[in-house]
Amino acid sequence: MTGDSSAEQQNVVSRAADAVEQASDTRALDVAARLGFAALAVVHILIGMIALRLAFGGNGEAEPTGALEEVAEGRFGPLIMWVCAVGCAGLALWQLSEATLRARHLGTGERLGKHISSGSLVLIYGSMAGTFARFALGDGPDSSESTVDFTRSLLSSTFGVLLVFATAGIVLGIGVHFVVKGARRGFRPELRTFEDTARGRVIEVFGVVGHVAKGLALLLVGGLFVIAGLDRDPQEATGLDGSLKALQYHPVGVYVLTAIAVGLVCYGVFAIIRSVFGRM
């Protein structure tokens, strides 16, 4: 009797999960998630353009909040920020359904990987939605200062240096993931159609260059976390803006900065393509 009762309870839970999964597969969530990819495109293209400006002697803050600040101060800035906030929130909800409802259909190993990857994206996209909302309300943060404050709080804790190195490891790991994903064309399954045509090859170029460039940018950020941990100096962890500006003072840094800038723009273009032709 106990076994039958347990099996019946599992069936009820399974049917309930199926119902919730079907309910989550709505047109509204699909549109919101695609809007979120478009919001990511805006951020990456703006960061890339600011980085190009830096490479040619200009100024600006080559990080997400610096890019968003330039848009938020425009005439339609608050409206754009709210639209992007809704999009990123939708993207976070979509990844949450991927990490929970849809992941249960996978094998044990794949399911664990999906929990980690999609679960991390829930936090990232949710944080971005909050950042967009803050800019819409006129209270946008400075990510470079936030990174320094975050590193300072880690270093002041009992296991501070280890925590900084752990953070560096996570950022470096994500950077390697993007480089490998770009080099191996791992983004192909994310697209609804990918014909072996001229259009498909162009899309592939944007995907490869964009993913590799984003990975390199994250590797630079992770490297600064390592330096901050070694020197026990939170001022070394200046985020993406600080890592890109540091390239200006190296002999070939301007060329590397230009390449990364162009690559980030390519990633933004790929995100637009993903928003239109992506599998959801």
PDB file of C-alpha atoms in Angstrom:
ATOM      1  CA  MET A   1       0.000   0.000   0.000  1.00  0.00           C
ATOM      2  CA  THR A   2       2.808   2.383   0.880  1.00  0.00           C
ATOM      3  CA  GLY A   3       4.487   1.778  -2.492  1.00  0.00           C
ATOM      4  CA  ASP A   4       1.219   2.375  -4.373  1.00  0.00           C
ATOM      5  CA  SER A   5       0.611   5.581  -2.419  1.00  0.00           C
ATOM      6  CA  SER A   6       4.134   6.818  -3.141  1.00  0.00           C
ATOM      7  CA  ALA A   7       3.791   6.040  -6.853  1.00  0.00           C
ATOM      8  CA  GLU A   8       0.436   7.835  -6.952  1.00  0.00           C
ATOM      9  CA  GLN A   9       1.959  10.898  -5.290  1.00  0.00           C
ATOM     10  CA  GLN A  10       4.806  10.893  -7.828  1.00  0.00           C
ATOM     11  CA  ASN A  11       2.284  10.693 -10.660  1.00  0.00           C
ATOM     12  CA  VAL A  12       0.355  13.636  -9.232  1.00  0.00           C
ATOM     13  CA  VAL A  13       3.543  15.682  -8.900  1.00  0.00           C
ATOM     14  CA  SER A  14       4.592  14.722 -12.436  1.00  0.00           C
ATOM     15  CA  ARG A  15       1.222  15.698 -13.880  1.00  0.00           C
ATOM     16  CA  ALA A  16       1.307  18.988 -11.988  1.00  0.00           C
ATOM     17  CA  ALA A  17       4.820  19.704 -13.311  1.00  0.00           C
ATOM     18  CA  ASP A  18       3.658  18.885 -16.841  1.00  0.00           C
ATOM     19  CA  ALA A  19       0.765  21.306 -16.449  1.00  0.00           C
ATOM     20  CA  VAL A  20       3.038  24.080 -15.167  1.00  0.00           C
ATOM     21  CA  GLU A  21       5.517  23.426 -17.982  1.00  0.00           C
ATOM     22  CA  GLN A  22       2.737  23.664 -20.561  1.00  0.00           C
ATOM     23  CA  ALA A  23       1.457  26.863 -18.947  1.00  0.00           C
ATOM     24  CA  SER A  24       4.967  28.367 -19.069  1.00  0.00           C
ATOM     25  CA  ASP A  25       5.173  27.684 -22.801  1.00  0.00           C
ATOM     26  CA  THR A  26       3.241  30.834 -23.665  1.00  0.00           C
ATOM     27  CA  ARG A  27       3.559  33.372 -26.428  1.00  0.00           C
ATOM     28  CA  ALA A  28       3.967  36.174 -23.878  1.00  0.00           C
ATOM     29  CA  LEU A  29       6.995  34.558 -22.216  1.00  0.00           C
ATOM     30  CA  ASP A  30       8.475  33.755 -25.619  1.00  0.00           C
ATOM     31  CA  VAL A  31       8.174  37.393 -26.724  1.00  0.00           C
ATOM     32  CA  ALA A  32       9.564  38.681 -23.410  1.00  0.00           C
ATOM     33  CA  ALA A  33      12.563  36.331 -23.603  1.00  0.00           C
ATOM     34  CA  ARG A  34      13.299  37.373 -27.189  1.00  0.00           C
ATOM     35  CA  LEU A  35      13.050  40.980 -26.067  1.00  0.00           C
ATOM     36  CA  GLY A  36      15.613  40.113 -23.403  1.00  0.00           C
ATOM     37  CA  PHE A  37      18.078  38.918 -26.038  1.00  0.00           C
ATOM     38  CA  ALA A  38      17.526  42.208 -27.868  1.00  0.00           C
ATOM     39  CA  ALA A  39      18.315  44.061 -24.629  1.00  0.00           C
ATOM     40  CA  LEU A  40      21.567  42.081 -24.317  1.00  0.00           C
ATOM     41  CA  ALA A  41      22.351  43.098 -27.889  1.00  0.00           C
ATOM     42  CA  VAL A  42      21.943  46.775 -27.014  1.00  0.00           C
ATOM     43  CA  VAL A  43      24.316  46.453 -24.045  1.00  0.00           C
ATOM     44  CA  HIS A  44      27.051  44.604 -25.947  1.00  0.00           C
ATOM     45  CA  ILE A  45      26.927  46.869 -28.992  1.00  0.00           C
ATOM     46  CA  LEU A  46      27.141  49.972 -26.801  1.00  0.00           C
ATOM     47  CA  ILE A  47      30.062  48.558 -24.788  1.00  0.00           C
ATOM     48  CA  GLY A  48      31.819  47.660 -28.041  1.00  0.00           C
ATOM     49  CA  MET A  49      31.319  51.167 -29.436  1.00  0.00           C
ATOM     50  CA  ILE A  50      32.645  52.747 -26.223  1.00  0.00           C
ATOM     51  CA  ALA A  51      35.648  50.409 -26.294  1.00  0.00           C
ATOM     52  CA  LEU A  52      36.322  51.476 -29.904  1.00  0.00           C
ATOM     53  CA  ARG A  53      36.153  55.080 -28.758  1.00  0.00           C
ATOM     54  CA  LEU A  54      38.757  54.303 -26.088  1.00  0.00           C
ATOM     55  CA  ALA A  55      40.996  52.580 -28.634  1.00  0.00           C
ATOM     56  CA  PHE A  56      41.082  55.780 -30.706  1.00  0.00           C
ATOM     57  CA  GLY A  57      41.807  58.089 -27.785  1.00  0.00           C
ATOM     58  CA  GLY A  58      38.256  58.908 -26.691  1.00  0.00           C
ATOM     59  CA  ASN A  59      36.674  58.501 -23.285  1.00  0.00           C
ATOM     60  CA  GLY A  60      33.763  56.665 -21.730  1.00  0.00           C
ATOM     61  CA  GLU A  61      32.935  53.835 -19.358  1.00  0.00           C
ATOM     62  CA  ALA A  62      33.278  50.538 -21.256  1.00  0.00           C
ATOM     63  CA  GLU A  63      31.070  48.457 -18.980  1.00  0.00           C
ATOM     64  CA  PRO A  64      27.323  47.746 -18.790  1.00  0.00           C
ATOM     65  CA  THR A  65      26.290  50.603 -16.526  1.00  0.00           C
ATOM     66  CA  GLY A  66      28.427  53.102 -18.419  1.00  0.00           C
ATOM     67  CA  ALA A  67      26.760  52.045 -21.666  1.00  0.00           C
ATOM     68  CA  LEU A  68      23.281  52.156 -20.149  1.00  0.00           C
ATOM     69  CA  GLU A  69      23.888  55.580 -18.642  1.00  0.00           C
ATOM     70  CA  GLU A  70      24.447  57.026 -22.118  1.00  0.00           C
ATOM     71  CA  VAL A  71      21.093  55.636 -23.264  1.00  0.00           C
ATOM     72  CA  ALA A  72      19.179  56.445 -20.070  1.00  0.00           C
ATOM     73  CA  GLU A  73      20.062  60.130 -20.355  1.00  0.00           C
ATOM     74  CA  GLY A  74      18.403  60.349 -23.782  1.00  0.00           C
ATOM     75  CA  ARG A  75      14.872  61.569 -24.478  1.00  0.00           C
ATOM     76  CA  PHE A  76      13.360  58.090 -24.551  1.00  0.00           C
ATOM     77  CA  GLY A  77      15.896  56.665 -22.114  1.00  0.00           C
ATOM     78  CA  PRO A  78      13.536  55.672 -19.257  1.00  0.00           C
ATOM     79  CA  LEU A  79      11.112  54.003 -21.680  1.00  0.00           C
ATOM     80  CA  ILE A  80      13.933  52.008 -23.289  1.00  0.00           C
ATOM     81  CA  MET A  81      15.210  51.011 -19.845  1.00  0.00           C
ATOM     82  CA  TRP A  82      11.776  49.734 -18.783  1.00  0.00           C
ATOM     83  CA  VAL A  83      11.366  47.730 -21.996  1.00  0.00           C
ATOM     84  CA  CYS A  84      14.802  46.175 -21.503  1.00  0.00           C
ATOM     85  CA  ALA A  85      14.013  45.463 -17.833  1.00  0.00           C
ATOM     86  CA  VAL A  86      10.859  43.566 -18.833  1.00  0.00           C
ATOM     87  CA  GLY A  87      12.818  41.677 -21.492  1.00  0.00           C
ATOM     88  CA  CYS A  88      15.577  40.585 -19.089  1.00  0.00           C
ATOM     89  CA  ALA A  89      12.978  39.590 -16.480  1.00  0.00           C
ATOM     90  CA  GLY A  90      11.272  37.451 -19.123  1.00  0.00           C
ATOM     91  CA  LEU A  91      14.626  35.947 -20.055  1.00  0.00           C
ATOM     92  CA  ALA A  92      15.281  35.121 -16.384  1.00  0.00           C
ATOM     93  CA  LEU A  93      11.871  33.429 -16.077  1.00  0.00           C
ATOM     94  CA  TRP A  94      12.497  31.451 -19.250  1.00  0.00           C
ATOM     95  CA  GLN A  95      15.865  30.239 -17.936  1.00  0.00           C
ATOM     96  CA  LEU A  96      14.185  29.355 -14.627  1.00  0.00           C
ATOM     97  CA  SER A  97      11.749  27.105 -16.495  1.00  0.00           C
ATOM     98  CA  GLU A  98      14.708  25.606 -18.383  1.00  0.00           C
ATOM     99  CA  ALA A  99      16.568  24.916 -15.128  1.00  0.00           C
ATOM    100  CA  THR A 100      13.589  23.311 -13.398  1.00  0.00           C
ATOM    101  CA  LEU A 101      10.640  22.181 -15.495  1.00  0.00           C
ATOM    102  CA  ARG A 102      12.406  21.208 -18.711  1.00  0.00           C
ATOM    103  CA  ALA A 103      15.614  19.939 -17.088  1.00  0.00           C
ATOM    104  CA  ARG A 104      13.687  17.059 -15.480  1.00  0.00           C
ATOM    105  CA  HIS A 105      13.408  15.375 -18.904  1.00  0.00           C
ATOM    106  CA  LEU A 106      17.202  15.112 -19.209  1.00  0.00           C
ATOM    107  CA  GLY A 107      19.571  12.428 -17.972  1.00  0.00           C
ATOM    108  CA  THR A 108      21.216  12.826 -14.577  1.00  0.00           C
ATOM    109  CA  GLY A 109      24.469  14.332 -15.880  1.00  0.00           C
ATOM    110  CA  GLU A 110      22.790  16.649 -18.369  1.00  0.00           C
ATOM    111  CA  ARG A 111      20.204  17.650 -15.777  1.00  0.00           C
ATOM    112  CA  LEU A 112      22.890  18.712 -13.295  1.00  0.00           C
ATOM    113  CA  GLY A 113      24.673  20.715 -15.983  1.00  0.00           C
ATOM    114  CA  LYS A 114      21.387  22.394 -16.927  1.00  0.00           C
ATOM    115  CA  HIS A 115      20.663  23.245 -13.289  1.00  0.00           C
ATOM    116  CA  ILE A 116      24.049  24.979 -13.029  1.00  0.00           C
ATOM    117  CA  SER A 117      24.123  26.747 -16.412  1.00  0.00           C
ATOM    118  CA  SER A 118      20.506  27.918 -16.577  1.00  0.00           C
ATOM    119  CA  GLY A 119      20.423  28.592 -12.835  1.00  0.00           C
ATOM    120  CA  SER A 120      23.427  30.914 -13.194  1.00  0.00           C
ATOM    121  CA  LEU A 121      21.725  32.703 -16.084  1.00  0.00           C
ATOM    122  CA  VAL A 122      18.621  33.236 -13.953  1.00  0.00           C
ATOM    123  CA  LEU A 123      20.773  35.216 -11.508  1.00  0.00           C
ATOM    124  CA  ILE A 124      22.601  37.117 -14.260  1.00  0.00           C
ATOM    125  CA  TYR A 125      19.496  38.083 -16.234  1.00  0.00           C
ATOM    126  CA  GLY A 126      17.550  38.863 -13.086  1.00  0.00           C
ATOM    127  CA  SER A 127      20.356  41.158 -11.946  1.00  0.00           C
ATOM    128  CA  MET A 128      20.370  42.859 -15.346  1.00  0.00           C
ATOM    129  CA  ALA A 129      16.600  43.379 -15.143  1.00  0.00           C
ATOM    130  CA  GLY A 130      17.132  45.097 -11.801  1.00  0.00           C
ATOM    131  CA  THR A 131      19.914  47.252 -13.252  1.00  0.00           C
ATOM    132  CA  PHE A 132      17.710  48.355 -16.156  1.00  0.00           C
ATOM    133  CA  ALA A 133      14.918  49.175 -13.710  1.00  0.00           C
ATOM    134  CA  ARG A 134      17.256  51.258 -11.547  1.00  0.00           C
ATOM    135  CA  PHE A 135      18.334  53.285 -14.570  1.00  0.00           C
ATOM    136  CA  ALA A 136      14.690  53.747 -15.540  1.00  0.00           C
ATOM    137  CA  LEU A 137      14.119  55.204 -12.063  1.00  0.00           C
ATOM    138  CA  GLY A 138      17.186  57.436 -12.362  1.00  0.00           C
ATOM    139  CA  ASP A 139      19.305  55.490  -9.874  1.00  0.00           C
ATOM    140  CA  GLY A 140      21.804  53.657 -12.077  1.00  0.00           C
ATOM    141  CA  PRO A 141      24.843  52.096 -10.322  1.00  0.00           C
ATOM    142  CA  ASP A 142      28.501  52.249 -11.329  1.00  0.00           C
ATOM    143  CA  SER A 143      29.612  48.665 -11.979  1.00  0.00           C
ATOM    144  CA  SER A 144      33.338  49.452 -11.673  1.00  0.00           C
ATOM    145  CA  GLU A 145      32.794  50.874  -8.193  1.00  0.00           C
ATOM    146  CA  SER A 146      30.448  47.991  -7.376  1.00  0.00           C
ATOM    147  CA  THR A 147      33.148  45.495  -8.370  1.00  0.00           C
ATOM    148  CA  VAL A 148      35.687  47.233  -6.138  1.00  0.00           C
ATOM    149  CA  ASP A 149      33.206  47.301  -3.219  1.00  0.00           C
ATOM    150  CA  PHE A 150      32.360  43.630  -3.787  1.00  0.00           C
ATOM    151  CA  THR A 151      36.057  42.683  -3.793  1.00  0.00           C
ATOM    152  CA  ARG A 152      36.683  44.777  -0.690  1.00  0.00           C
ATOM    153  CA  SER A 153      33.867  42.980   1.148  1.00  0.00           C
ATOM    154  CA  LEU A 154      35.350  39.612   0.170  1.00  0.00           C
ATOM    155  CA  LEU A 155      38.858  40.558   1.288  1.00  0.00           C
ATOM    156  CA  SER A 156      37.561  41.793   4.638  1.00  0.00           C
ATOM    157  CA  SER A 157      35.984  38.398   5.407  1.00  0.00           C
ATOM    158  CA  THR A 158      37.708  35.472   7.143  1.00  0.00           C
ATOM    159  CA  PHE A 159      38.528  33.613   3.951  1.00  0.00           C
ATOM    160  CA  GLY A 160      38.775  36.787   1.867  1.00  0.00           C
ATOM    161  CA  VAL A 161      41.649  35.912  -0.468  1.00  0.00           C
ATOM    162  CA  LEU A 162      40.251  32.454  -1.141  1.00  0.00           C
ATOM    163  CA  LEU A 163      36.849  33.954  -1.966  1.00  0.00           C
ATOM    164  CA  VAL A 164      38.441  36.430  -4.383  1.00  0.00           C
ATOM    165  CA  PHE A 165      40.338  33.601  -6.068  1.00  0.00           C
ATOM    166  CA  ALA A 166      37.101  31.574  -6.217  1.00  0.00           C
ATOM    167  CA  THR A 167      35.365  34.531  -7.885  1.00  0.00           C
ATOM    168  CA  ALA A 168      38.267  34.839 -10.290  1.00  0.00           C
ATOM    169  CA  GLY A 169      37.967  31.141 -11.074  1.00  0.00           C
ATOM    170  CA  ILE A 170      34.257  31.464 -11.854  1.00  0.00           C
ATOM    171  CA  VAL A 171      34.779  34.483 -14.136  1.00  0.00           C
ATOM    172  CA  LEU A 172      37.748  32.834 -15.854  1.00  0.00           C
ATOM    173  CA  GLY A 173      35.745  29.632 -16.271  1.00  0.00           C
ATOM    174  CA  ILE A 174      32.880  31.509 -17.916  1.00  0.00           C
ATOM    175  CA  GLY A 175      35.392  33.279 -20.157  1.00  0.00           C
ATOM    176  CA  VAL A 176      36.906  29.968 -21.262  1.00  0.00           C
ATOM    177  CA  HIS A 177      33.396  28.634 -21.869  1.00  0.00           C
ATOM    178  CA  PHE A 178      32.608  31.484 -24.263  1.00  0.00           C
ATOM    179  CA  VAL A 179      35.911  31.124 -26.123  1.00  0.00           C
ATOM    180  CA  VAL A 180      35.427  27.372 -26.535  1.00  0.00           C
ATOM    181  CA  LYS A 181      31.766  27.805 -27.462  1.00  0.00           C
ATOM    182  CA  GLY A 182      32.714  30.270 -30.177  1.00  0.00           C
ATOM    183  CA  ALA A 183      35.632  28.234 -31.507  1.00  0.00           C
ATOM    184  CA  ARG A 184      33.578  25.026 -31.643  1.00  0.00           C
ATOM    185  CA  ARG A 185      30.448  26.732 -33.026  1.00  0.00           C
ATOM    186  CA  GLY A 186      28.580  25.584 -29.944  1.00  0.00           C
ATOM    187  CA  PHE A 187      25.955  28.273 -30.517  1.00  0.00           C
ATOM    188  CA  ARG A 188      24.512  26.508 -33.576  1.00  0.00           C
ATOM    189  CA  PRO A 189      21.854  24.512 -31.658  1.00  0.00           C
ATOM    190  CA  GLU A 190      20.535  27.793 -30.195  1.00  0.00           C
ATOM    191  CA  LEU A 191      19.287  28.897 -33.618  1.00  0.00           C
ATOM    192  CA  ARG A 192      16.050  27.727 -35.146  1.00  0.00           C
ATOM    193  CA  THR A 193      17.470  27.517 -38.654  1.00  0.00           C
ATOM    194  CA  PHE A 194      21.087  27.399 -39.723  1.00  0.00           C
ATOM    195  CA  GLU A 195      21.367  26.673 -43.430  1.00  0.00           C
ATOM    196  CA  ASP A 196      24.674  26.107 -45.184  1.00  0.00           C
ATOM    197  CA  THR A 197      24.205  29.279 -47.203  1.00  0.00           C
ATOM    198  CA  ALA A 198      25.894  32.661 -47.470  1.00  0.00           C
ATOM    199  CA  ARG A 199      23.541  33.986 -44.782  1.00  0.00           C
ATOM    200  CA  GLY A 200      24.365  31.052 -42.525  1.00  0.00           C
ATOM    201  CA  ARG A 201      28.102  31.611 -42.937  1.00  0.00           C
ATOM    202  CA  VAL A 202      27.723  35.309 -42.082  1.00  0.00           C
ATOM    203  CA  ILE A 203      25.757  34.415 -38.954  1.00  0.00           C
ATOM    204  CA  GLU A 204      28.476  31.931 -38.041  1.00  0.00           C
ATOM    205  CA  VAL A 205      31.157  34.633 -38.331  1.00  0.00           C
ATOM    206  CA  PHE A 206      29.222  36.893 -35.957  1.00  0.00           C
ATOM    207  CA  GLY A 207      28.746  33.981 -33.563  1.00  0.00           C
ATOM    208  CA  VAL A 208      32.377  32.875 -33.556  1.00  0.00           C
ATOM    209  CA  VAL A 209      33.922  36.348 -33.325  1.00  0.00           C
ATOM    210  CA  GLY A 210      31.358  37.556 -30.792  1.00  0.00           C
ATOM    211  CA  HIS A 211      31.639  34.618 -28.406  1.00  0.00           C
ATOM    212  CA  VAL A 212      35.441  34.547 -28.525  1.00  0.00           C
ATOM    213  CA  ALA A 213      35.660  38.315 -27.928  1.00  0.00           C
ATOM    214  CA  LYS A 214      33.261  38.166 -24.985  1.00  0.00           C
ATOM    215  CA  GLY A 215      35.265  35.270 -23.562  1.00  0.00           C
ATOM    216  CA  LEU A 216      38.514  37.235 -23.851  1.00  0.00           C
ATOM    217  CA  ALA A 217      36.921  40.234 -22.135  1.00  0.00           C
ATOM    218  CA  LEU A 218      35.818  38.017 -19.243  1.00  0.00           C
ATOM    219  CA  LEU A 219      39.296  36.493 -19.036  1.00  0.00           C
ATOM    220  CA  LEU A 220      40.699  40.009 -18.607  1.00  0.00           C
ATOM    221  CA  VAL A 221      38.200  40.709 -15.815  1.00  0.00           C
ATOM    222  CA  GLY A 222      39.052  37.411 -14.130  1.00  0.00           C
ATOM    223  CA  GLY A 223      42.735  38.250 -14.391  1.00  0.00           C
ATOM    224  CA  LEU A 224      42.172  41.496 -12.480  1.00  0.00           C
ATOM    225  CA  PHE A 225      40.425  39.536  -9.719  1.00  0.00           C
ATOM    226  CA  VAL A 226      43.514  37.297  -9.516  1.00  0.00           C
ATOM    227  CA  ILE A 227      45.774  40.360  -9.226  1.00  0.00           C
ATOM    228  CA  ALA A 228      43.468  41.830  -6.559  1.00  0.00           C
ATOM    229  CA  GLY A 229      43.736  38.593  -4.595  1.00  0.00           C
ATOM    230  CA  LEU A 230      47.518  38.382  -4.912  1.00  0.00           C
ATOM    231  CA  ASP A 231      48.018  42.024  -3.935  1.00  0.00           C
ATOM    232  CA  ARG A 232      45.132  41.992  -1.424  1.00  0.00           C
ATOM    233  CA  ASP A 233      44.049  45.266  -3.037  1.00  0.00           C
ATOM    234  CA  PRO A 234      40.362  45.632  -4.035  1.00  0.00           C
ATOM    235  CA  GLN A 235      41.239  48.624  -6.230  1.00  0.00           C
ATOM    236  CA  GLU A 236      42.798  46.199  -8.702  1.00  0.00           C
ATOM    237  CA  ALA A 237      39.392  44.634  -9.450  1.00  0.00           C
ATOM    238  CA  THR A 238      37.960  47.372 -11.645  1.00  0.00           C
ATOM    239  CA  GLY A 239      35.677  45.235 -13.762  1.00  0.00           C
ATOM    240  CA  LEU A 240      35.380  45.269 -17.537  1.00  0.00           C
ATOM    241  CA  ASP A 241      35.996  49.002 -17.889  1.00  0.00           C
ATOM    242  CA  GLY A 242      39.257  48.849 -15.949  1.00  0.00           C
ATOM    243  CA  SER A 243      40.482  45.764 -17.794  1.00  0.00           C
ATOM    244  CA  LEU A 244      39.846  47.309 -21.219  1.00  0.00           C
ATOM    245  CA  LYS A 245      41.371  50.664 -20.268  1.00  0.00           C
ATOM    246  CA  ALA A 246      44.465  48.863 -18.971  1.00  0.00           C
ATOM    247  CA  LEU A 247      45.095  47.649 -22.521  1.00  0.00           C
ATOM    248  CA  GLN A 248      45.726  51.239 -23.618  1.00  0.00           C
ATOM    249  CA  TYR A 249      49.069  51.223 -21.808  1.00  0.00           C
ATOM    250  CA  HIS A 250      50.503  48.109 -23.456  1.00  0.00           C
ATOM    251  CA  PRO A 251      52.490  48.188 -26.741  1.00  0.00           C
ATOM    252  CA  VAL A 252      49.931  46.132 -28.657  1.00  0.00           C
ATOM    253  CA  GLY A 253      47.068  46.852 -26.293  1.00  0.00           C
ATOM    254  CA  VAL A 254      45.265  49.219 -28.661  1.00  0.00           C
ATOM    255  CA  TYR A 255      45.074  46.488 -31.298  1.00  0.00           C
ATOM    256  CA  VAL A 256      43.771  43.962 -28.774  1.00  0.00           C
ATOM    257  CA  LEU A 257      41.280  46.543 -27.469  1.00  0.00           C
ATOM    258  CA  THR A 258      40.072  47.251 -31.002  1.00  0.00           C
ATOM    259  CA  ALA A 259      39.673  43.535 -31.732  1.00  0.00           C
ATOM    260  CA  ILE A 260      37.689  42.965 -28.524  1.00  0.00           C
ATOM    261  CA  ALA A 261      35.548  46.048 -29.221  1.00  0.00           C
ATOM    262  CA  VAL A 262      34.652  44.806 -32.702  1.00  0.00           C
ATOM    263  CA  GLY A 263      34.017  41.352 -31.280  1.00  0.00           C
ATOM    264  CA  LEU A 264      31.608  42.700 -28.641  1.00  0.00           C
ATOM    265  CA  VAL A 265      29.676  44.492 -31.381  1.00  0.00           C
ATOM    266  CA  CYS A 266      29.576  41.186 -33.273  1.00  0.00           C
ATOM    267  CA  TYR A 267      28.227  39.468 -30.168  1.00  0.00           C
ATOM    268  CA  GLY A 268      25.531  42.141 -29.961  1.00  0.00           C
ATOM    269  CA  VAL A 269      24.580  41.511 -33.591  1.00  0.00           C
ATOM    270  CA  PHE A 270      24.482  37.763 -32.875  1.00  0.00           C
ATOM    271  CA  ALA A 271      22.175  38.446 -29.899  1.00  0.00           C
ATOM    272  CA  ILE A 272      19.803  40.255 -32.262  1.00  0.00           C
ATOM    273  CA  ILE A 273      19.884  37.233 -34.582  1.00  0.00           C
ATOM    274  CA  ARG A 274      19.308  35.003 -31.542  1.00  0.00           C
ATOM    275  CA  SER A 275      16.266  37.061 -30.564  1.00  0.00           C
ATOM    276  CA  VAL A 276      14.695  36.498 -33.985  1.00  0.00           C
ATOM    277  CA  PHE A 277      15.825  33.013 -35.015  1.00  0.00           C
ATOM    278  CA  GLY A 278      16.609  31.469 -31.642  1.00  0.00           C
ATOM    279  CA  ARG A 279      15.097  28.248 -30.315  1.00  0.00           C
ATOM    280  CA  MET A 280      12.945  28.946 -27.280  1.00  0.00           C
TER     281      MET A 280
END
